[in-house]
mmCIF file of C-alpha atoms in Angstrom:
data_model
loop_
_atom_site.group_PDB
_atom_site.id
_atom_site.type_symbol
_atom_site.label_atom_id
_atom_site.label_comp_id
_atom_site.label_asym_id
_atom_site.label_seq_id
_atom_site.Cartn_x
_atom_site.Cartn_y
_atom_site.Cartn_z
ATOM 1 C CA MET A 1 -3.349 -12.583 -14.408
ATOM 2 C CA LYS A 2 -4.811 -9.069 -14.594
ATOM 3 C CA ARG A 3 -3.861 -8.261 -10.999
ATOM 4 C CA PHE A 4 -0.350 -9.675 -11.521
ATOM 5 C CA PHE A 5 0.018 -7.506 -14.638
ATOM 6 C CA ASP A 6 -1.173 -4.456 -12.679
ATOM 7 C CA ILE A 7 1.326 -5.009 -9.868
ATOM 8 C CA ILE A 8 4.311 -5.539 -12.167
ATOM 9 C CA THR A 9 3.385 -2.682 -14.521
ATOM 10 C CA SER A 10 2.680 -0.147 -11.777
ATOM 11 C CA PHE A 11 5.807 -1.095 -9.805
ATOM 12 C CA LEU A 12 8.121 -0.858 -12.809
ATOM 13 C CA GLY A 13 6.319 2.262 -14.027
ATOM 14 C CA LEU A 14 6.850 4.067 -10.722
ATOM 15 C CA ILE A 15 10.560 3.217 -10.781
ATOM 16 C CA ILE A 16 11.028 4.336 -14.394
ATOM 17 C CA ILE A 17 9.156 7.624 -14.040
ATOM 18 C CA SER A 18 10.487 8.520 -10.571
ATOM 19 C CA PRO A 19 12.693 11.317 -12.024
ATOM 20 C CA ALA A 20 9.590 12.800 -13.696
ATOM 21 C CA PHE A 21 7.759 12.560 -10.360
ATOM 22 C CA ILE A 22 10.456 14.638 -8.690
ATOM 23 C CA PHE A 23 10.541 17.255 -11.466
ATOM 24 C CA ILE A 24 6.743 17.609 -11.603
ATOM 25 C CA SER A 25 6.501 17.829 -7.809
ATOM 26 C CA ILE A 26 9.021 20.688 -7.677
ATOM 27 C CA TRP A 27 7.252 22.473 -10.551
ATOM 28 C CA ILE A 28 3.884 22.279 -8.783
ATOM 29 C CA LEU A 29 5.326 23.600 -5.515
ATOM 30 C CA LEU A 30 7.047 26.496 -7.282
ATOM 31 C CA ASP A 31 3.962 27.309 -9.344
ATOM 32 C CA SER A 32 1.388 27.656 -6.550
ATOM 33 C CA LYS A 33 0.746 27.082 -2.870
ATOM 34 C CA GLY A 34 -0.648 23.757 -1.765
ATOM 35 C CA ASN A 35 0.139 20.054 -1.743
ATOM 36 C CA VAL A 36 1.785 18.216 -4.609
ATOM 37 C CA PHE A 37 -1.006 15.655 -4.753
ATOM 38 C CA PHE A 38 -4.739 16.049 -5.172
ATOM 39 C CA LYS A 39 -6.796 13.424 -3.346
ATOM 40 C CA GLN A 40 -10.468 12.831 -4.015
ATOM 41 C CA GLU A 41 -12.937 10.208 -2.859
ATOM 42 C CA ARG A 42 -14.016 7.859 -5.630
ATOM 43 C CA VAL A 43 -16.104 4.693 -5.813
ATOM 44 C CA GLY A 44 -14.137 1.513 -6.462
ATOM 45 C CA LEU A 45 -14.591 -2.246 -6.698
ATOM 46 C CA ASN A 46 -17.895 -3.404 -5.160
ATOM 47 C CA GLY A 47 -18.692 0.150 -4.090
ATOM 48 C CA LYS A 48 -15.690 0.527 -1.782
ATOM 49 C CA LEU A 49 -14.616 4.151 -1.415
ATOM 50 C CA PHE A 50 -10.962 5.098 -1.893
ATOM 51 C CA LYS A 51 -8.838 8.201 -2.377
ATOM 52 C CA ILE A 52 -7.655 8.654 -5.945
ATOM 53 C CA LEU A 53 -4.257 10.329 -6.363
ATOM 54 C CA LYS A 54 -3.399 12.902 -8.993
ATOM 55 C CA PHE A 55 -0.845 15.656 -9.313
ATOM 56 C CA ARG A 56 -2.540 18.843 -8.181
ATOM 57 C CA THR A 57 -3.496 20.976 -11.187
ATOM 58 C CA MET A 58 -5.763 23.494 -9.478
ATOM 59 C CA ILE A 59 -5.601 26.040 -6.714
ATOM 60 C CA PRO A 60 -6.041 24.697 -3.149
ATOM 61 C CA ASP A 61 -9.662 23.855 -2.189
ATOM 62 C CA ALA A 62 -10.742 24.143 -5.835
ATOM 63 C CA GLU A 63 -13.776 21.899 -5.270
ATOM 64 C CA LYS A 64 -15.175 24.405 -2.774
ATOM 65 C CA LYS A 65 -14.907 27.131 -5.412
ATOM 66 C CA GLY A 66 -16.596 25.472 -8.386
ATOM 67 C CA LEU A 67 -17.992 22.320 -9.974
ATOM 68 C CA GLN A 68 -16.647 18.776 -9.553
ATOM 69 C CA VAL A 69 -16.298 18.636 -13.330
ATOM 70 C CA THR A 70 -13.696 20.783 -15.049
ATOM 71 C CA VAL A 71 -14.982 23.089 -17.755
ATOM 72 C CA GLY A 72 -12.848 24.522 -20.573
ATOM 73 C CA ASP A 73 -10.297 27.097 -19.480
ATOM 74 C CA ASP A 74 -11.264 26.798 -15.819
ATOM 75 C CA PRO A 75 -9.767 29.733 -13.854
ATOM 76 C CA ARG A 76 -8.998 27.358 -10.981
ATOM 77 C CA ILE A 77 -6.370 25.545 -13.082
ATOM 78 C CA THR A 78 -2.751 26.555 -12.375
ATOM 79 C CA LYS A 79 -0.129 27.272 -15.033
ATOM 80 C CA SER A 80 1.589 23.928 -14.466
ATOM 81 C CA GLY A 81 -1.829 22.308 -14.267
ATOM 82 C CA LYS A 82 -2.725 23.297 -17.829
ATOM 83 C CA PHE A 83 0.230 21.351 -19.196
ATOM 84 C CA LEU A 84 -0.196 18.410 -16.824
ATOM 85 C CA ARG A 85 -3.850 18.036 -17.776
ATOM 86 C CA LYS A 86 -3.278 18.352 -21.501
ATOM 87 C CA SER A 87 -0.454 15.801 -21.431
ATOM 88 C CA LYS A 88 -2.320 13.566 -18.931
ATOM 89 C CA LEU A 89 0.761 13.582 -16.702
ATOM 90 C CA ASP A 90 -1.462 14.539 -13.771
ATOM 91 C CA GLU A 91 -2.753 10.938 -13.838
ATOM 92 C CA LEU A 92 0.666 9.337 -13.135
ATOM 93 C CA PRO A 93 0.236 9.087 -9.325
ATOM 94 C CA GLN A 94 -2.645 6.684 -9.939
ATOM 95 C CA LEU A 95 0.032 4.044 -10.476
ATOM 96 C CA ILE A 96 0.229 4.096 -6.665
ATOM 97 C CA ASN A 97 -3.520 3.369 -6.525
ATOM 98 C CA VAL A 98 -2.937 0.458 -8.894
ATOM 99 C CA LEU A 99 -0.028 -0.925 -6.873
ATOM 100 C CA ILE A 100 -2.006 -0.967 -3.602
ATOM 101 C CA GLY A 101 -5.052 -2.508 -5.266
ATOM 102 C CA ASP A 102 -7.561 0.347 -5.429
ATOM 103 C CA MET A 103 -7.369 0.528 -9.205
ATOM 104 C CA SER A 104 -6.261 -1.337 -12.314
ATOM 105 C CA ILE A 105 -4.284 -0.073 -15.297
ATOM 106 C CA VAL A 106 -7.350 -0.591 -17.525
ATOM 107 C CA GLY A 107 -10.947 -0.377 -16.378
ATOM 108 C CA PRO A 108 -13.929 1.979 -16.065
ATOM 109 C CA ARG A 109 -12.875 5.382 -14.777
ATOM 110 C CA PRO A 110 -13.848 5.807 -11.104
ATOM 111 C CA GLU A 111 -16.540 8.397 -10.381
ATOM 112 C CA VAL A 112 -17.167 10.511 -7.299
ATOM 113 C CA PRO A 113 -20.033 9.102 -5.180
ATOM 114 C CA SER A 114 -22.538 11.783 -6.214
ATOM 115 C CA PHE A 115 -22.120 11.008 -9.923
ATOM 116 C CA MET A 116 -21.984 7.239 -9.412
ATOM 117 C CA ASN A 117 -25.356 7.475 -7.680
ATOM 118 C CA GLU A 118 -26.848 8.893 -10.887
ATOM 119 C CA TYR A 119 -26.608 5.442 -12.499
ATOM 120 C CA ASP A 120 -29.465 2.987 -12.017
ATOM 121 C CA ASP A 121 -28.820 0.054 -9.665
ATOM 122 C CA GLU A 122 -28.122 -2.508 -12.400
ATOM 123 C CA THR A 123 -25.691 -0.259 -14.306
ATOM 124 C CA ARG A 124 -23.892 0.663 -11.096
ATOM 125 C CA LYS A 125 -23.642 -3.026 -10.098
ATOM 126 C CA ILE A 126 -22.057 -3.949 -13.440
ATOM 127 C CA ILE A 127 -19.572 -1.058 -13.457
ATOM 128 C CA LEU A 128 -18.478 -1.707 -9.866
ATOM 129 C CA SER A 129 -17.944 -5.441 -10.464
ATOM 130 C CA VAL A 130 -14.388 -4.706 -11.675
ATOM 131 C CA ARG A 131 -11.608 -2.472 -10.386
ATOM 132 C CA PRO A 132 -11.729 1.029 -11.859
ATOM 133 C CA GLY A 133 -8.857 1.896 -14.179
ATOM 134 C CA ILE A 134 -6.468 4.633 -15.176
ATOM 135 C CA THR A 135 -7.654 4.355 -18.762
ATOM 136 C CA ASP A 136 -10.370 2.781 -20.892
ATOM 137 C CA ARG A 137 -12.177 3.340 -24.202
ATOM 138 C CA ALA A 138 -14.312 6.116 -22.729
ATOM 139 C CA SER A 139 -11.179 7.982 -21.583
ATOM 140 C CA ILE A 140 -9.795 7.796 -25.116
ATOM 141 C CA GLU A 141 -13.034 9.070 -26.662
ATOM 142 C CA PHE A 142 -13.545 11.864 -24.142
ATOM 143 C CA THR A 143 -10.079 13.405 -23.936
ATOM 144 C CA ASN A 144 -11.762 16.729 -24.829
ATOM 145 C CA GLU A 145 -14.465 16.415 -22.169
ATOM 146 C CA ALA A 146 -13.664 19.775 -20.557
ATOM 147 C CA GLU A 147 -14.048 21.545 -23.892
ATOM 148 C CA LEU A 148 -17.391 19.814 -24.546
ATOM 149 C CA LEU A 149 -18.713 20.900 -21.161
ATOM 150 C CA ASP A 150 -17.466 24.441 -21.734
ATOM 151 C CA ARG A 151 -20.047 24.813 -24.527
ATOM 152 C CA SER A 152 -22.904 23.917 -22.196
ATOM 153 C CA ASP A 153 -25.040 26.361 -20.215
ATOM 154 C CA ASP A 154 -25.344 23.710 -17.491
ATOM 155 C CA PRO A 155 -22.115 21.618 -17.467
ATOM 156 C CA LYS A 156 -23.141 19.392 -14.556
ATOM 157 C CA ASN A 157 -26.460 18.462 -16.140
ATOM 158 C CA THR A 158 -24.803 17.913 -19.527
ATOM 159 C CA TYR A 159 -22.276 15.586 -17.937
ATOM 160 C CA ILE A 160 -24.983 13.566 -16.176
ATOM 161 C CA THR A 161 -27.543 13.385 -18.990
ATOM 162 C CA GLU A 162 -25.338 13.260 -22.100
ATOM 163 C CA ILE A 163 -21.799 12.135 -21.281
ATOM 164 C CA MET A 164 -22.377 9.641 -18.457
ATOM 165 C CA PRO A 165 -24.788 7.421 -20.471
ATOM 166 C CA ILE A 166 -22.218 7.121 -23.279
ATOM 167 C CA LYS A 167 -19.478 6.318 -20.771
ATOM 168 C CA ALA A 168 -21.729 3.725 -19.149
ATOM 169 C CA SER A 169 -22.133 1.920 -22.469
ATOM 170 C CA TYR A 170 -18.333 1.737 -22.814
ATOM 171 C CA TYR A 171 -17.982 0.526 -19.224
ATOM 172 C CA ILE A 172 -20.587 -2.211 -19.599
ATOM 173 C CA GLU A 173 -19.046 -3.371 -22.875
ATOM 174 C CA TYR A 174 -15.654 -3.547 -21.145
ATOM 175 C CA VAL A 175 -16.947 -5.527 -18.160
ATOM 176 C CA ASN A 176 -18.672 -8.044 -20.429
ATOM 177 C CA ASN A 177 -15.834 -8.544 -22.913
ATOM 178 C CA HIS A 178 -12.472 -7.577 -21.422
ATOM 179 C CA ASN A 179 -9.435 -9.819 -21.560
ATOM 180 C CA PHE A 180 -5.662 -9.443 -21.390
ATOM 181 C CA TYR A 181 -5.297 -8.675 -25.077
ATOM 182 C CA SER A 182 -8.065 -6.057 -25.112
ATOM 183 C CA ASP A 183 -6.383 -4.369 -22.127
ATOM 184 C CA ILE A 184 -3.076 -4.219 -23.998
ATOM 185 C CA SER A 185 -4.904 -2.753 -27.009
ATOM 186 C CA ILE A 186 -6.454 -0.027 -24.833
ATOM 187 C CA ILE A 187 -3.080 0.806 -23.285
ATOM 188 C CA PHE A 188 -1.469 1.287 -26.707
ATOM 189 C CA ALA A 189 -4.485 3.269 -27.979
ATOM 190 C CA THR A 190 -4.187 5.541 -24.927
ATOM 191 C CA LEU A 191 -0.479 6.147 -25.493
ATOM 192 C CA LYS A 192 -1.138 6.877 -29.171
ATOM 193 C CA LYS A 193 -3.851 9.397 -28.263
ATOM 194 C CA ILE A 194 -1.613 11.162 -25.729
ATOM 195 C CA LEU A 195 1.298 11.386 -28.160
ATOM 196 C CA LYS A 196 -0.990 12.915 -30.793
#
């Protein structure tokens, strides 16, 4: 039922927001050089690697010029990228990931391999037992993650030692207790947070 919901929702969502896709794509191309989409390797269901899709919000090759986590008013972020990140519109292309089966609408957010390897074996096994999602409780709670990391002298270490353990607790709780109705609740809570 969850996979059926994902397919229908992502398919209809892509059709409905296709005009926004076109507008955002043109804006990104006019704003800075580079591709419309940002692709990054993430860890998915059962440890399978896949390329997550987002609208590009940074300068080309941004990962080679800084951290894999985004901190505060990161100088690598483009003008269009600031708005896309704040509004979460940069996440819309992940509906394609959902449609092809790499992701789900709701589930633990997928990490890059280096961060996923920071979890112990048991925690990693639990998290990777479900498809990663576009949104979840941790995403709702950490919408200001970049600002939190901006206050740290060592953002990468802060992310690994302070933020990741809290996210893991949300992920494990989700894996152990999720159902259709809890997914719908998370979707509405996400929309409410974005609108605020």
